[in-house]
C-alpha positions as a LaTeX table, in Angstrom:
\begin{tabular}{lrrr}
\hline
Residue & $x$ (\AA) & $y$ (\AA) & $z$ (\AA) \\
\hline
Met1 & $-3.46$ & $-84.05$ & $-136.08$ \\
Ala2 & $-5.29$ & $-82.37$ & $-133.22$ \\
Ser3 & $-3.54$ & $-81.59$ & $-129.96$ \\
Val4 & $-4.99$ & $-82.69$ & $-126.66$ \\
Arg5 & $-5.51$ & $-80.07$ & $-123.94$ \\
Asp6 & $-4.91$ & $-80.98$ & $-120.30$ \\
Ala7 & $-6.75$ & $-78.01$ & $-118.84$ \\
Arg8 & $-10.41$ & $-77.09$ & $-118.95$ \\
Pro9 & $-11.49$ & $-74.39$ & $-121.36$ \\
Asp10 & $-11.21$ & $-70.89$ & $-119.84$ \\
Gly11 & $-14.44$ & $-69.54$ & $-118.39$ \\
Arg12 & $-16.49$ & $-72.62$ & $-119.18$ \\
Tyr13 & $-16.75$ & $-74.27$ & $-115.76$ \\
Gly14 & $-16.47$ & $-71.28$ & $-113.38$ \\
Arg15 & $-13.73$ & $-70.67$ & $-110.86$ \\
Ser16 & $-11.61$ & $-73.45$ & $-109.48$ \\
Ala17 & $-11.60$ & $-74.24$ & $-105.76$ \\
Asp18 & $-8.13$ & $-72.71$ & $-105.42$ \\
Glu19 & $-9.28$ & $-69.40$ & $-106.88$ \\
Arg20 & $-12.25$ & $-69.27$ & $-104.50$ \\
Ala21 & $-9.98$ & $-70.06$ & $-101.52$ \\
Asp22 & $-7.49$ & $-67.37$ & $-102.61$ \\
Arg23 & $-10.26$ & $-64.79$ & $-102.88$ \\
Lys24 & $-11.64$ & $-65.74$ & $-99.45$ \\
Leu25 & $-8.16$ & $-65.48$ & $-97.87$ \\
Lys26 & $-7.61$ & $-62.06$ & $-99.44$ \\
Ile27 & $-10.93$ & $-60.79$ & $-98.05$ \\
Ile28 & $-10.19$ & $-62.20$ & $-94.58$ \\
Gly29 & $-6.66$ & $-60.74$ & $-94.63$ \\
Ala30 & $-7.88$ & $-57.30$ & $-95.70$ \\
Thr31 & $-10.60$ & $-57.32$ & $-93.03$ \\
Leu32 & $-8.14$ & $-58.30$ & $-90.29$ \\
Gly33 & $-5.66$ & $-55.69$ & $-91.51$ \\
Val34 & $-8.26$ & $-52.92$ & $-91.37$ \\
Ala35 & $-9.37$ & $-54.08$ & $-87.91$ \\
Leu36 & $-5.77$ & $-54.10$ & $-86.63$ \\
Leu37 & $-5.17$ & $-50.64$ & $-88.05$ \\
Gly38 & $-8.34$ & $-49.41$ & $-86.33$ \\
Val39 & $-7.27$ & $-50.85$ & $-82.97$ \\
Val40 & $-3.79$ & $-49.29$ & $-83.22$ \\
Gly41 & $-5.33$ & $-45.93$ & $-84.14$ \\
Trp42 & $-7.82$ & $-46.09$ & $-81.28$ \\
Val43 & $-5.13$ & $-47.01$ & $-78.71$ \\
Gly44 & $-2.86$ & $-44.22$ & $-79.96$ \\
Tyr45 & $-5.63$ & $-41.64$ & $-79.87$ \\
Ser46 & $-6.80$ & $-42.64$ & $-76.39$ \\
Tyr47 & $-3.20$ & $-42.50$ & $-75.11$ \\
Ile48 & $-2.62$ & $-39.00$ & $-76.49$ \\
Ala49 & $-6.06$ & $-37.68$ & $-75.56$ \\
Gly50 & $-5.74$ & $-39.11$ & $-72.05$ \\
Gln51 & $-2.64$ & $-37.11$ & $-71.25$ \\
Asp52 & $-3.95$ & $-33.93$ & $-69.73$ \\
Val53 & $-0.54$ & $-32.92$ & $-68.32$ \\
Ser54 & 2.74 & $-33.12$ & $-70.19$ \\
Gly55 & 6.19 & $-31.84$ & $-69.45$ \\
Arg56 & 9.78 & $-31.80$ & $-70.57$ \\
Val57 & 13.19 & $-30.96$ & $-69.19$ \\
Ile58 & 14.52 & $-27.82$ & $-70.87$ \\
Ala59 & 17.88 & $-27.91$ & $-69.10$ \\
Phe60 & 19.54 & $-29.14$ & $-65.94$ \\
Lys61 & 22.58 & $-27.98$ & $-63.99$ \\
Val62 & 24.49 & $-29.83$ & $-61.29$ \\
Val63 & 24.93 & $-27.10$ & $-58.66$ \\
Ser64 & 26.64 & $-29.10$ & $-55.89$ \\
Glu65 & 27.51 & $-32.60$ & $-54.74$ \\
His66 & 23.94 & $-33.00$ & $-53.46$ \\
Ala67 & 21.71 & $-30.89$ & $-55.72$ \\
Val68 & 20.60 & $-30.50$ & $-59.33$ \\
Glu69 & 18.61 & $-27.58$ & $-60.70$ \\
Val70 & 16.11 & $-28.67$ & $-63.34$ \\
His71 & 14.28 & $-26.29$ & $-65.69$ \\
Leu72 & 10.89 & $-27.85$ & $-66.42$ \\
Glu73 & 8.25 & $-26.84$ & $-68.93$ \\
Val74 & 4.82 & $-28.19$ & $-67.98$ \\
Arg75 & 1.70 & $-27.95$ & $-70.18$ \\
Lys76 & $-1.72$ & $-28.46$ & $-68.60$ \\
Asp77 & $-5.23$ & $-27.05$ & $-68.48$ \\
Pro78 & $-5.26$ & $-23.79$ & $-66.48$ \\
Gly79 & $-7.58$ & $-25.23$ & $-63.83$ \\
Asp80 & $-5.66$ & $-28.48$ & $-63.35$ \\
Thr81 & $-2.87$ & $-29.37$ & $-60.97$ \\
Gly82 & 0.04 & $-31.27$ & $-62.48$ \\
Val83 & 2.50 & $-33.52$ & $-60.69$ \\
Cys84 & 5.80 & $-34.26$ & $-62.42$ \\
Thr85 & 8.30 & $-36.84$ & $-61.21$ \\
Val86 & 11.97 & $-36.03$ & $-61.82$ \\
Arg87 & 14.87 & $-38.36$ & $-61.15$ \\
Ser88 & 18.63 & $-38.07$ & $-61.26$ \\
Gln89 & 21.38 & $-40.63$ & $-61.71$ \\
Ala90 & 25.04 & $-40.85$ & $-60.79$ \\
Glu91 & 27.77 & $-41.65$ & $-63.28$ \\
Asp92 & 27.47 & $-45.38$ & $-62.57$ \\
Gly93 & 23.73 & $-45.30$ & $-63.41$ \\
Ala94 & 22.46 & $-45.58$ & $-59.83$ \\
Glu95 & 19.50 & $-43.39$ & $-58.97$ \\
Val96 & 20.61 & $-40.70$ & $-56.53$ \\
Gly97 & 17.50 & $-38.54$ & $-56.39$ \\
Arg98 & 13.76 & $-38.64$ & $-57.15$ \\
Lys99 & 11.02 & $-36.18$ & $-56.30$ \\
Asp100 & 7.46 & $-35.22$ & $-57.29$ \\
Phe101 & 6.95 & $-31.54$ & $-58.05$ \\
Thr102 & 3.45 & $-30.05$ & $-57.99$ \\
Phe103 & 2.35 & $-27.33$ & $-60.42$ \\
Asp104 & $-0.94$ & $-25.68$ & $-59.48$ \\
Gln105 & $-0.52$ & $-22.33$ & $-61.23$ \\
Arg106 & $-3.53$ & $-21.12$ & $-63.20$ \\
Gln107 & $-1.63$ & $-21.13$ & $-66.49$ \\
Lys108 & $-1.61$ & $-23.34$ & $-69.54$ \\
Gln109 & 2.20 & $-23.49$ & $-69.64$ \\
Val110 & 4.46 & $-23.28$ & $-66.61$ \\
Asp111 & 8.24 & $-22.79$ & $-66.85$ \\
Glu112 & 9.91 & $-23.35$ & $-63.52$ \\
Val113 & 13.35 & $-24.17$ & $-62.18$ \\
Val114 & 13.16 & $-26.74$ & $-59.37$ \\
Thr115 & 15.91 & $-28.13$ & $-57.16$ \\
Leu116 & 16.30 & $-31.88$ & $-56.80$ \\
Arg117 & 18.29 & $-33.02$ & $-53.76$ \\
Thr118 & 20.57 & $-36.00$ & $-54.34$ \\
Thr119 & 22.41 & $-38.47$ & $-52.13$ \\
Arg120 & 25.66 & $-37.97$ & $-54.07$ \\
Arg121 & 26.91 & $-36.20$ & $-57.19$ \\
Ala122 & 24.49 & $-36.52$ & $-60.09$ \\
Thr123 & 25.30 & $-36.50$ & $-63.78$ \\
Asn124 & 21.80 & $-36.03$ & $-65.22$ \\
Ala125 & 18.19 & $-35.20$ & $-64.55$ \\
Glu126 & 15.27 & $-36.72$ & $-66.39$ \\
Leu127 & 11.52 & $-36.40$ & $-66.35$ \\
Val128 & 9.91 & $-39.71$ & $-65.43$ \\
Glu129 & 6.25 & $-38.69$ & $-65.91$ \\
Cys130 & 3.71 & $-35.94$ & $-65.50$ \\
Thr131 & 0.16 & $-36.67$ & $-64.38$ \\
Gly132 & $-2.91$ & $-34.70$ & $-63.41$ \\
Ala133 & $-3.84$ & $-34.47$ & $-59.75$ \\
Gly134 & $-7.29$ & $-32.93$ & $-60.21$ \\
Gly135 & $-8.08$ & $-29.30$ & $-59.66$ \\
\hline
\end{tabular}
């Protein structure tokens, strides 16, 4: 006795609608994934390339009840002027000092110790941002 098949013979009638839909979804998903990756890469590159002045706190030292010495390292183009904002906080987290320091030296890297005045005893010093101010 012959057995009855429920499915169509393989390869005889072309792809089913589900296979075509799956292929279309895979193509759309891959295209959107590549586009998203491109946008993330472009945003990251423009953010990094747009930063013409960068800095970091090398060390800080609380020198009195109302002052903190901060050793800053600033990298910039030799002809540019950089402005770095430094802030300090008390033990309870309240901001007790904030100041913009200007670096206009004709060097690519500037190491400088600056003094930040505070309203009361500070426990830290942190760099908020560094930006270019033209030159």
